[in-house]
mmCIF file of C-alpha atoms and ligand atoms in Angstrom:
data_model
loop_
_atom_site.group_PDB
_atom_site.id
_atom_site.type_symbol
_atom_site.label_atom_id
_atom_site.label_comp_id
_atom_site.label_asym_id
_atom_site.label_seq_id
_atom_site.Cartn_x
_atom_site.Cartn_y
_atom_site.Cartn_z
ATOM 1 C CA MET A 216 -33.668 -62.783 -63.775
ATOM 2 C CA THR A 217 -35.094 -60.528 -60.525
ATOM 3 C CA GLU A 218 -33.817 -57.524 -58.864
ATOM 4 C CA PRO A 219 -31.753 -58.018 -56.124
ATOM 5 C CA ASP A 220 -33.716 -57.780 -52.824
ATOM 6 C CA SER A 221 -32.506 -54.713 -51.193
ATOM 7 C CA ALA A 222 -34.392 -55.277 -48.151
ATOM 8 C CA ALA A 223 -33.720 -58.545 -47.348
ATOM 9 C CA SER A 224 -29.563 -58.108 -47.847
ATOM 10 C CA VAL A 225 -27.201 -56.438 -45.816
ATOM 11 C CA PRO A 226 -23.757 -55.168 -46.496
ATOM 12 C CA VAL A 227 -20.886 -58.141 -45.961
ATOM 13 C CA ASP A 228 -18.721 -56.819 -43.038
ATOM 14 C CA ALA A 229 -16.933 -58.958 -40.843
ATOM 15 C CA ALA A 230 -19.557 -58.728 -38.295
ATOM 16 C CA ALA A 231 -22.533 -59.933 -40.799
ATOM 17 C CA TYR A 232 -20.476 -62.460 -42.146
ATOM 18 C CA ARG A 233 -19.903 -63.874 -38.596
ATOM 19 C CA GLU A 234 -23.336 -63.402 -37.845
ATOM 20 C CA ALA A 235 -24.398 -65.477 -41.303
ATOM 21 C CA MET A 236 -21.941 -67.982 -40.357
ATOM 22 C CA SER A 237 -22.836 -68.593 -36.726
ATOM 23 C CA ARG A 238 -26.156 -70.047 -38.201
ATOM 24 C CA LEU A 239 -23.904 -73.044 -39.587
ATOM 25 C CA ALA A 240 -23.818 -76.006 -37.835
ATOM 26 C CA SER A 241 -19.965 -77.389 -37.940
ATOM 27 C CA ALA A 242 -18.378 -80.308 -36.453
ATOM 28 C CA VAL A 243 -15.503 -79.322 -34.053
ATOM 29 C CA HIS A 244 -12.217 -80.631 -33.677
ATOM 30 C CA LEU A 245 -8.958 -80.455 -32.101
ATOM 31 C CA ILE A 246 -5.907 -79.287 -34.191
ATOM 32 C CA THR A 247 -2.538 -80.623 -32.378
ATOM 33 C CA THR A 248 0.948 -80.421 -33.231
ATOM 34 C CA ASP A 249 4.225 -81.257 -31.609
ATOM 35 C CA GLY A 250 7.799 -81.530 -32.797
ATOM 36 C CA PRO A 251 10.930 -78.672 -32.834
ATOM 37 C CA GLY A 252 8.391 -75.963 -32.974
ATOM 38 C CA GLY A 253 6.768 -77.427 -30.008
ATOM 39 C CA ARG A 254 3.390 -78.790 -28.852
ATOM 40 C CA ALA A 255 0.462 -76.457 -29.741
ATOM 41 C CA GLY A 256 -3.526 -76.773 -30.431
ATOM 42 C CA PHE A 257 -6.625 -74.772 -31.278
ATOM 43 C CA THR A 258 -10.147 -75.552 -31.620
ATOM 44 C CA ALA A 259 -11.472 -75.605 -35.074
ATOM 45 C CA SER A 260 -14.777 -75.710 -37.266
ATOM 46 C CA ALA A 261 -12.824 -74.749 -40.339
ATOM 47 C CA VAL A 262 -11.762 -78.056 -41.576
ATOM 48 C CA CYS A 263 -13.201 -80.130 -44.820
ATOM 49 C CA SER A 264 -12.538 -83.300 -46.551
ATOM 50 C CA VAL A 265 -10.846 -81.943 -50.419
ATOM 51 C CA SER A 266 -9.567 -85.371 -52.042
ATOM 52 C CA ASP A 267 -9.774 -89.084 -51.289
ATOM 53 C CA ALA A 268 -6.973 -89.562 -53.287
ATOM 54 C CA PRO A 269 -4.497 -89.071 -52.264
ATOM 55 C CA PRO A 270 -6.838 -88.706 -48.730
ATOM 56 C CA THR A 271 -6.522 -84.927 -48.158
ATOM 57 C CA LEU A 272 -8.120 -82.241 -45.651
ATOM 58 C CA LEU A 273 -8.084 -78.699 -45.097
ATOM 59 C CA VAL A 274 -7.726 -76.498 -42.095
ATOM 60 C CA CYS A 275 -8.241 -72.844 -41.871
ATOM 61 C CA VAL A 276 -5.737 -71.436 -39.028
ATOM 62 C CA ASN A 277 -5.720 -67.884 -38.126
ATOM 63 C CA ARG A 278 -2.258 -66.724 -38.493
ATOM 64 C CA ALA A 279 -2.866 -64.667 -35.094
ATOM 65 C CA SER A 280 -3.114 -67.716 -33.527
ATOM 66 C CA SER A 281 -0.741 -68.917 -30.488
ATOM 67 C CA ALA A 282 -0.561 -72.016 -32.457
ATOM 68 C CA PHE A 283 0.220 -71.113 -35.944
ATOM 69 C CA ALA A 284 3.874 -70.880 -35.602
ATOM 70 C CA ALA A 285 4.607 -74.046 -34.124
ATOM 71 C CA LEU A 286 2.104 -75.773 -36.539
ATOM 72 C CA THR A 287 4.270 -74.410 -39.535
ATOM 73 C CA ARG A 288 7.140 -75.065 -38.365
ATOM 74 C CA ASN A 289 6.510 -78.716 -37.466
ATOM 75 C CA GLY A 290 4.859 -79.154 -40.447
ATOM 76 C CA THR A 291 2.595 -82.064 -38.982
ATOM 77 C CA LEU A 292 -0.668 -81.540 -37.647
ATOM 78 C CA CYS A 293 -3.590 -84.157 -36.030
ATOM 79 C CA VAL A 294 -7.357 -83.397 -36.399
ATOM 80 C CA SER A 295 -8.968 -85.243 -33.931
ATOM 81 C CA THR A 296 -12.980 -85.023 -34.349
ATOM 82 C CA LEU A 297 -14.790 -83.976 -31.080
ATOM 83 C CA GLY A 298 -18.138 -85.776 -29.489
ATOM 84 C CA ALA A 299 -20.547 -85.220 -26.907
ATOM 85 C CA GLY A 300 -18.743 -84.868 -23.227
ATOM 86 C CA HIS A 301 -15.934 -83.125 -25.128
ATOM 87 C CA GLU A 302 -16.953 -79.620 -24.561
ATOM 88 C CA THR A 303 -14.561 -78.577 -21.766
ATOM 89 C CA VAL A 304 -11.635 -79.401 -23.825
ATOM 90 C CA ALA A 305 -12.823 -77.565 -26.963
ATOM 91 C CA ALA A 306 -13.221 -74.458 -24.842
ATOM 92 C CA LEU A 307 -10.045 -74.815 -23.150
ATOM 93 C CA PHE A 308 -8.501 -75.275 -27.065
ATOM 94 C CA GLY A 309 -10.492 -72.133 -28.376
ATOM 95 C CA GLY A 310 -7.813 -69.896 -26.918
ATOM 96 C CA ARG A 311 -6.512 -67.803 -24.244
ATOM 97 C CA THR A 312 -5.539 -70.738 -21.766
ATOM 98 C CA PRO A 313 -1.922 -71.889 -21.345
ATOM 99 C CA MET A 314 -0.724 -74.258 -23.846
ATOM 100 C CA ASP A 315 -0.270 -77.001 -20.882
ATOM 101 C CA GLU A 316 -3.360 -76.170 -19.385
ATOM 102 C CA ARG A 317 -5.145 -77.476 -22.656
ATOM 103 C CA PHE A 318 -3.349 -80.270 -23.179
ATOM 104 C CA ALA A 319 -4.098 -81.361 -19.448
ATOM 105 C CA ALA A 320 -7.765 -81.821 -20.154
ATOM 106 C CA GLY A 321 -7.245 -84.783 -22.437
ATOM 107 C CA THR A 322 -5.473 -87.684 -22.781
ATOM 108 C CA TRP A 323 -3.527 -88.510 -25.788
ATOM 109 C CA ARG A 324 -1.667 -90.664 -27.933
ATOM 110 C CA ARG A 325 0.474 -90.692 -31.270
ATOM 111 C CA LEU A 326 -0.282 -92.054 -34.326
ATOM 112 C CA ARG A 327 2.407 -91.847 -37.600
ATOM 113 C CA SER A 328 3.669 -87.981 -36.306
ATOM 114 C CA GLU A 329 4.829 -86.514 -33.336
ATOM 115 C CA ALA A 330 1.152 -84.426 -33.170
ATOM 116 C CA PRO A 331 -0.848 -85.977 -30.097
ATOM 117 C CA ALA A 332 -4.245 -87.334 -31.171
ATOM 118 C CA LEU A 333 -7.086 -87.094 -28.590
ATOM 119 C CA THR A 334 -7.311 -90.474 -27.399
ATOM 120 C CA ASP A 335 -11.254 -90.664 -27.260
ATOM 121 C CA ALA A 336 -11.674 -88.749 -30.107
ATOM 122 C CA LEU A 337 -14.993 -90.186 -32.780
ATOM 123 C CA VAL A 338 -11.936 -89.766 -35.340
ATOM 124 C CA SER A 339 -8.501 -88.615 -35.580
ATOM 125 C CA PHE A 340 -6.697 -87.925 -38.964
ATOM 126 C CA ASP A 341 -2.686 -87.738 -38.474
ATOM 127 C CA CYS A 342 -1.720 -85.391 -41.415
ATOM 128 C CA ARG A 343 1.323 -84.080 -43.142
ATOM 129 C CA ILE A 344 1.032 -79.970 -44.253
ATOM 130 C CA VAL A 345 1.594 -80.418 -47.720
ATOM 131 C CA GLY A 346 0.604 -77.058 -48.729
ATOM 132 C CA ARG A 347 -0.291 -73.654 -47.673
ATOM 133 C CA HIS A 348 -2.555 -70.690 -49.393
ATOM 134 C CA ALA A 349 -2.834 -66.930 -47.211
ATOM 135 C CA VAL A 350 -6.465 -66.151 -48.024
ATOM 136 C CA GLY A 351 -7.266 -62.696 -45.699
ATOM 137 C CA SER A 352 -6.550 -63.324 -41.730
ATOM 138 C CA HIS A 353 -5.883 -67.010 -42.354
ATOM 139 C CA ASP A 354 -3.955 -69.730 -43.977
ATOM 140 C CA VAL A 355 -5.571 -72.647 -45.486
ATOM 141 C CA LEU A 356 -3.530 -75.912 -45.031
ATOM 142 C CA TYR A 357 -3.266 -78.539 -47.180
ATOM 143 C CA CYS A 358 -3.239 -81.564 -45.153
ATOM 144 C CA ALA A 359 -2.300 -85.295 -46.379
ATOM 145 C CA VAL A 360 -3.843 -87.688 -44.213
ATOM 146 C CA GLU A 361 -1.200 -90.386 -43.335
ATOM 147 C CA ALA A 362 -2.689 -91.802 -40.613
ATOM 148 C CA LEU A 363 -6.380 -92.791 -39.168
ATOM 149 C CA ALA A 364 -7.667 -93.897 -36.044
ATOM 150 C CA ALA A 365 -11.329 -93.936 -34.455
ATOM 151 C CA THR A 366 -12.124 -95.301 -31.449
ATOM 152 C CA GLY A 367 -14.643 -92.819 -29.752
ATOM 153 C CA GLN A 368 -18.331 -94.007 -29.275
ATOM 154 C CA ALA A 369 -20.206 -90.552 -28.514
ATOM 155 C CA ASP A 370 -22.777 -88.593 -30.373
ATOM 156 C CA ALA A 371 -21.055 -85.695 -32.463
ATOM 157 C CA LEU A 372 -20.307 -82.681 -31.086
ATOM 158 C CA LEU A 373 -21.836 -79.636 -33.180
ATOM 159 C CA TYR A 374 -21.051 -75.836 -32.864
ATOM 160 C CA SER A 375 -24.085 -74.035 -34.320
ATOM 161 C CA GLU A 376 -25.489 -70.557 -32.924
ATOM 162 C CA ARG A 377 -22.211 -70.124 -30.875
ATOM 163 C CA ARG A 378 -23.073 -72.888 -28.944
ATOM 164 C CA PHE A 379 -21.958 -76.214 -28.477
ATOM 165 C CA ARG A 380 -24.733 -78.932 -29.562
ATOM 166 C CA THR A 381 -24.791 -83.030 -30.066
ATOM 167 C CA LEU A 382 -26.088 -85.072 -32.835
ATOM 168 C CA ALA A 383 -26.931 -88.255 -31.929
ATOM 169 C CA ARG A 384 -25.377 -91.319 -33.693
ATOM 170 C CA ALA A 385 -27.365 -92.957 -36.215
ATOM 171 C CA PRO A 386 -29.202 -96.193 -35.042
ATOM 172 C CA ARG A 387 -27.215 -99.470 -35.250
ATOM 173 C CA GLY A 388 -26.314 -100.617 -38.131
ATOM 174 C CA GLY A 389 -26.942 -97.157 -40.099
ATOM 175 C CA SER A 390 -23.339 -96.658 -41.000
ATOM 176 C CA ASP A 391 -20.291 -99.208 -40.818
ATOM 177 C CA LEU A 392 -18.986 -97.084 -38.033
ATOM 178 C CA ALA A 393 -21.649 -97.570 -35.888
ATOM 179 C CA GLU A 394 -22.056 -101.049 -36.475
ATOM 180 C CA PRO A 395 -21.270 -102.803 -32.937
ATOM 181 C CA THR A 396 -21.015 -106.386 -33.874
ATOM 182 C CA ARG A 397 -18.233 -105.559 -36.452
ATOM 183 C CA SER A 398 -15.199 -105.094 -33.957
ATOM 184 C CA ALA A 399 -13.231 -103.583 -36.909
ATOM 185 C CA ARG A 400 -12.619 -102.032 -40.369
ATOM 186 C CA ALA A 401 -9.338 -101.638 -42.321
ATOM 187 C CA VAL A 402 -9.121 -98.551 -44.437
ATOM 188 C CA GLY A 403 -7.015 -97.755 -47.298
ATOM 189 C CA VAL A 404 -4.565 -95.082 -45.766
ATOM 190 C CA ARG A 405 -1.327 -95.810 -44.368
ATOM 191 C CA PRO A 406 -1.380 -97.306 -40.973
ATOM 192 C CA ALA A 407 -0.507 -95.648 -37.379
ATOM 193 C CA GLU A 408 1.402 -98.794 -36.400
ATOM 194 C CA GLY A 409 1.066 -102.402 -37.358
ATOM 195 C CA PRO A 410 0.327 -103.772 -40.485
ATOM 196 C CA ALA A 411 -3.151 -102.462 -41.270
ATOM 197 C CA LEU A 412 -5.024 -99.622 -39.268
ATOM 198 C CA THR A 413 -8.391 -100.584 -37.930
ATOM 199 C CA LEU A 414 -10.988 -98.354 -37.131
ATOM 200 C CA ARG A 415 -12.399 -100.029 -33.849
ATOM 201 C CA SER A 416 -16.918 -99.736 -33.817
ATOM 202 C CA ALA A 417 -17.135 -102.002 -30.520
HETATM 203 N N1 NAI B 1110 -12.642 -70.025 -38.571
HETATM 204 C C1 NAI B 1110 -12.597 -69.439 -37.517
HETATM 205 O O1 NAI B 1110 -11.242 -68.742 -37.278
HETATM 206 C C2 NAI B 1110 -13.507 -69.341 -36.285
HETATM 207 C C3 NAI B 1110 -13.018 -68.333 -35.189
HETATM 208 N N2 NAI B 1110 -13.663 -68.487 -34.484
HETATM 209 C C4 NAI B 1110 -12.955 -67.820 -33.283
HETATM 210 O O2 NAI B 1110 -13.922 -68.354 -31.880
HETATM 211 C C5 NAI B 1110 -14.533 -67.485 -31.394
HETATM 212 C C6 NAI B 1110 -15.984 -67.490 -31.069
HETATM 213 O O3 NAI B 1110 -16.828 -67.558 -31.751
HETATM 214 P P1 NAI B 1110 -18.040 -67.784 -32.121
HETATM 215 O O4 NAI B 1110 -18.584 -67.592 -30.641
HETATM 216 O O5 NAI B 1110 -18.564 -68.353 -33.005
HETATM 217 O O6 NAI B 1110 -18.753 -65.736 -32.551
HETATM 218 P P2 NAI B 1110 -18.326 -65.032 -33.713
HETATM 219 O O7 NAI B 1110 -19.326 -64.129 -33.518
HETATM 220 O O8 NAI B 1110 -16.935 -64.491 -33.449
HETATM 221 O O9 NAI B 1110 -18.260 -66.161 -34.866
HETATM 222 C C7 NAI B 1110 -19.259 -66.861 -35.489
HETATM 223 C C8 NAI B 1110 -19.093 -67.586 -36.679
HETATM 224 O O10 NAI B 1110 -17.874 -66.820 -37.719
HETATM 225 C C9 NAI B 1110 -16.980 -67.842 -38.231
HETATM 226 N N3 NAI B 1110 -15.847 -66.809 -37.785
HETATM 227 C C10 NAI B 1110 -15.655 -66.371 -36.685
HETATM 228 N N4 NAI B 1110 -14.167 -65.539 -36.617
HETATM 229 C C11 NAI B 1110 -14.161 -65.780 -37.668
HETATM 230 C C12 NAI B 1110 -12.547 -65.385 -38.467
HETATM 231 N N5 NAI B 1110 -11.694 -64.953 -37.555
HETATM 232 N N6 NAI B 1110 -12.766 -65.797 -39.481
HETATM 233 C C13 NAI B 1110 -13.620 -66.987 -40.094
HETATM 234 N N7 NAI B 1110 -14.860 -67.040 -39.824
HETATM 235 C C14 NAI B 1110 -14.833 -66.259 -38.637
HETATM 236 C C15 NAI B 1110 -17.353 -68.602 -37.523
HETATM 237 O O11 NAI B 1110 -18.057 -69.581 -38.580
HETATM 238 C C16 NAI B 1110 -18.088 -68.667 -36.439
HETATM 239 O O12 NAI B 1110 -18.684 -69.351 -35.964
HETATM 240 C C17 NAI B 1110 -14.256 -65.883 -32.073
HETATM 241 O O13 NAI B 1110 -13.040 -65.004 -31.625
HETATM 242 C C18 NAI B 1110 -13.692 -66.547 -33.601
HETATM 243 O O14 NAI B 1110 -13.202 -65.234 -33.951
HETATM 244 C C19 NAI B 1110 -14.854 -69.164 -33.925
HETATM 245 C C20 NAI B 1110 -15.369 -70.314 -35.135
HETATM 246 C C21 NAI B 1110 -14.657 -70.154 -36.136
HETATM 247 C C1 FMN B 1111 -15.657 -73.823 -32.132
HETATM 248 C C2 FMN B 1111 -14.899 -72.978 -32.326
HETATM 249 C C3 FMN B 1111 -14.225 -72.949 -33.703
HETATM 250 C C4 FMN B 1111 -12.986 -72.383 -34.220
HETATM 251 N N1 FMN B 1111 -12.260 -72.484 -35.385
HETATM 252 C C5 FMN B 1111 -11.394 -71.967 -35.639
HETATM 253 C C6 FMN B 1111 -10.919 -72.139 -36.954
HETATM 254 O O1 FMN B 1111 -11.481 -72.986 -37.939
HETATM 255 N N2 FMN B 1111 -9.705 -71.600 -37.275
HETATM 256 C C7 FMN B 1111 -8.994 -70.721 -36.199
HETATM 257 O O2 FMN B 1111 -8.096 -70.840 -36.784
HETATM 258 N N3 FMN B 1111 -9.737 -70.457 -35.408
HETATM 259 C C8 FMN B 1111 -10.728 -71.223 -34.656
HETATM 260 N N4 FMN B 1111 -11.184 -70.780 -33.518
HETATM 261 C C9 FMN B 1111 -10.527 -69.982 -32.703
HETATM 262 C C10 FMN B 1111 -9.348 -70.637 -31.986
HETATM 263 O O3 FMN B 1111 -9.654 -72.044 -31.681
HETATM 264 C C11 FMN B 1111 -8.441 -69.738 -31.010
HETATM 265 O O4 FMN B 1111 -9.717 -69.142 -30.444
HETATM 266 C C12 FMN B 1111 -7.594 -69.018 -31.489
HETATM 267 O O5 FMN B 1111 -6.603 -69.689 -32.679
HETATM 268 C C13 FMN B 1111 -7.219 -68.255 -30.942
HETATM 269 O O6 FMN B 1111 -6.336 -69.209 -29.719
HETATM 270 P P1 FMN B 1111 -5.027 -68.496 -29.355
HETATM 271 O O7 FMN B 1111 -5.737 -67.769 -28.189
HETATM 272 O O8 FMN B 1111 -4.171 -69.851 -28.718
HETATM 273 O O9 FMN B 1111 -4.013 -67.661 -29.848
HETATM 274 C C14 FMN B 1111 -12.162 -71.557 -33.286
HETATM 275 C C15 FMN B 1111 -12.950 -71.266 -31.774
HETATM 276 C C16 FMN B 1111 -14.048 -72.112 -31.399
HETATM 277 C C17 FMN B 1111 -14.593 -71.827 -29.548
#
């Protein structure tokens, strides 16, 4: 074991932590909800896959967010993963904009729940909130994925160093979702509507 390198380390206060986190590149998502608690949404990078059996992801939401009450009351949400061209909607959902203005910036459809799914998202995960854990300023929401849709064909949108960037898609054939000659792929999650959910790639 070597001694800690005090010259290379900094105290971990909130500012140092945020500065460190700003160096990570993250996917960017809209978290949306609708129902008895009202329609609401926010931009999120703190989204992570937890399990594929059952399909479960987590979303970290600040309890001070204006969307928090609606999310917890409705008990459902949709994660719409953004692509190139979604920078404006990502900024609008990033706070301090009235909800109506946020939703006016996109086109929406419903999957299984009432939560709005962004029509041209790279992929949308329609979820039921099945667990909740408070950690510091945020709640970790555990979300059972009950329907999927993927129609967007854009490059991926990333957030890194406090800016939006894009990541070019893999060459055609590099992944199932990028394969243009295969029109649809069935996935083993409860469909949004109809007998089988399809992830359209062309
Ligand atoms: N997980 C979160 O709650 C995030 C919140 N934001 C909020 O969006 C605004 C703009 O952020 P940036 O331009 O990225 O600059 P920033 O300096 O506020 O944040 C840099 C990075 O630190 C992390 N971070 C920021 N605030 C956090 C929080 N309250 N809890 C946990 N992690 C946090 C995120 O990874 C963020 O990209 C700020 O108000 C920020 O708080 C941004 C990204 C993630
Ligand atoms: C790129 C980006 C990522 C963000 N990620 C999260 C996140 O994962 N969790 C979160 O609670 N807020 C996140 N925020 C902040 C929210 O989008 C929003 O600003 C916050 O909920 C306050 O919004 P309000 O004005 O509706 O209260 C992020 C903001 C940006 C710009």
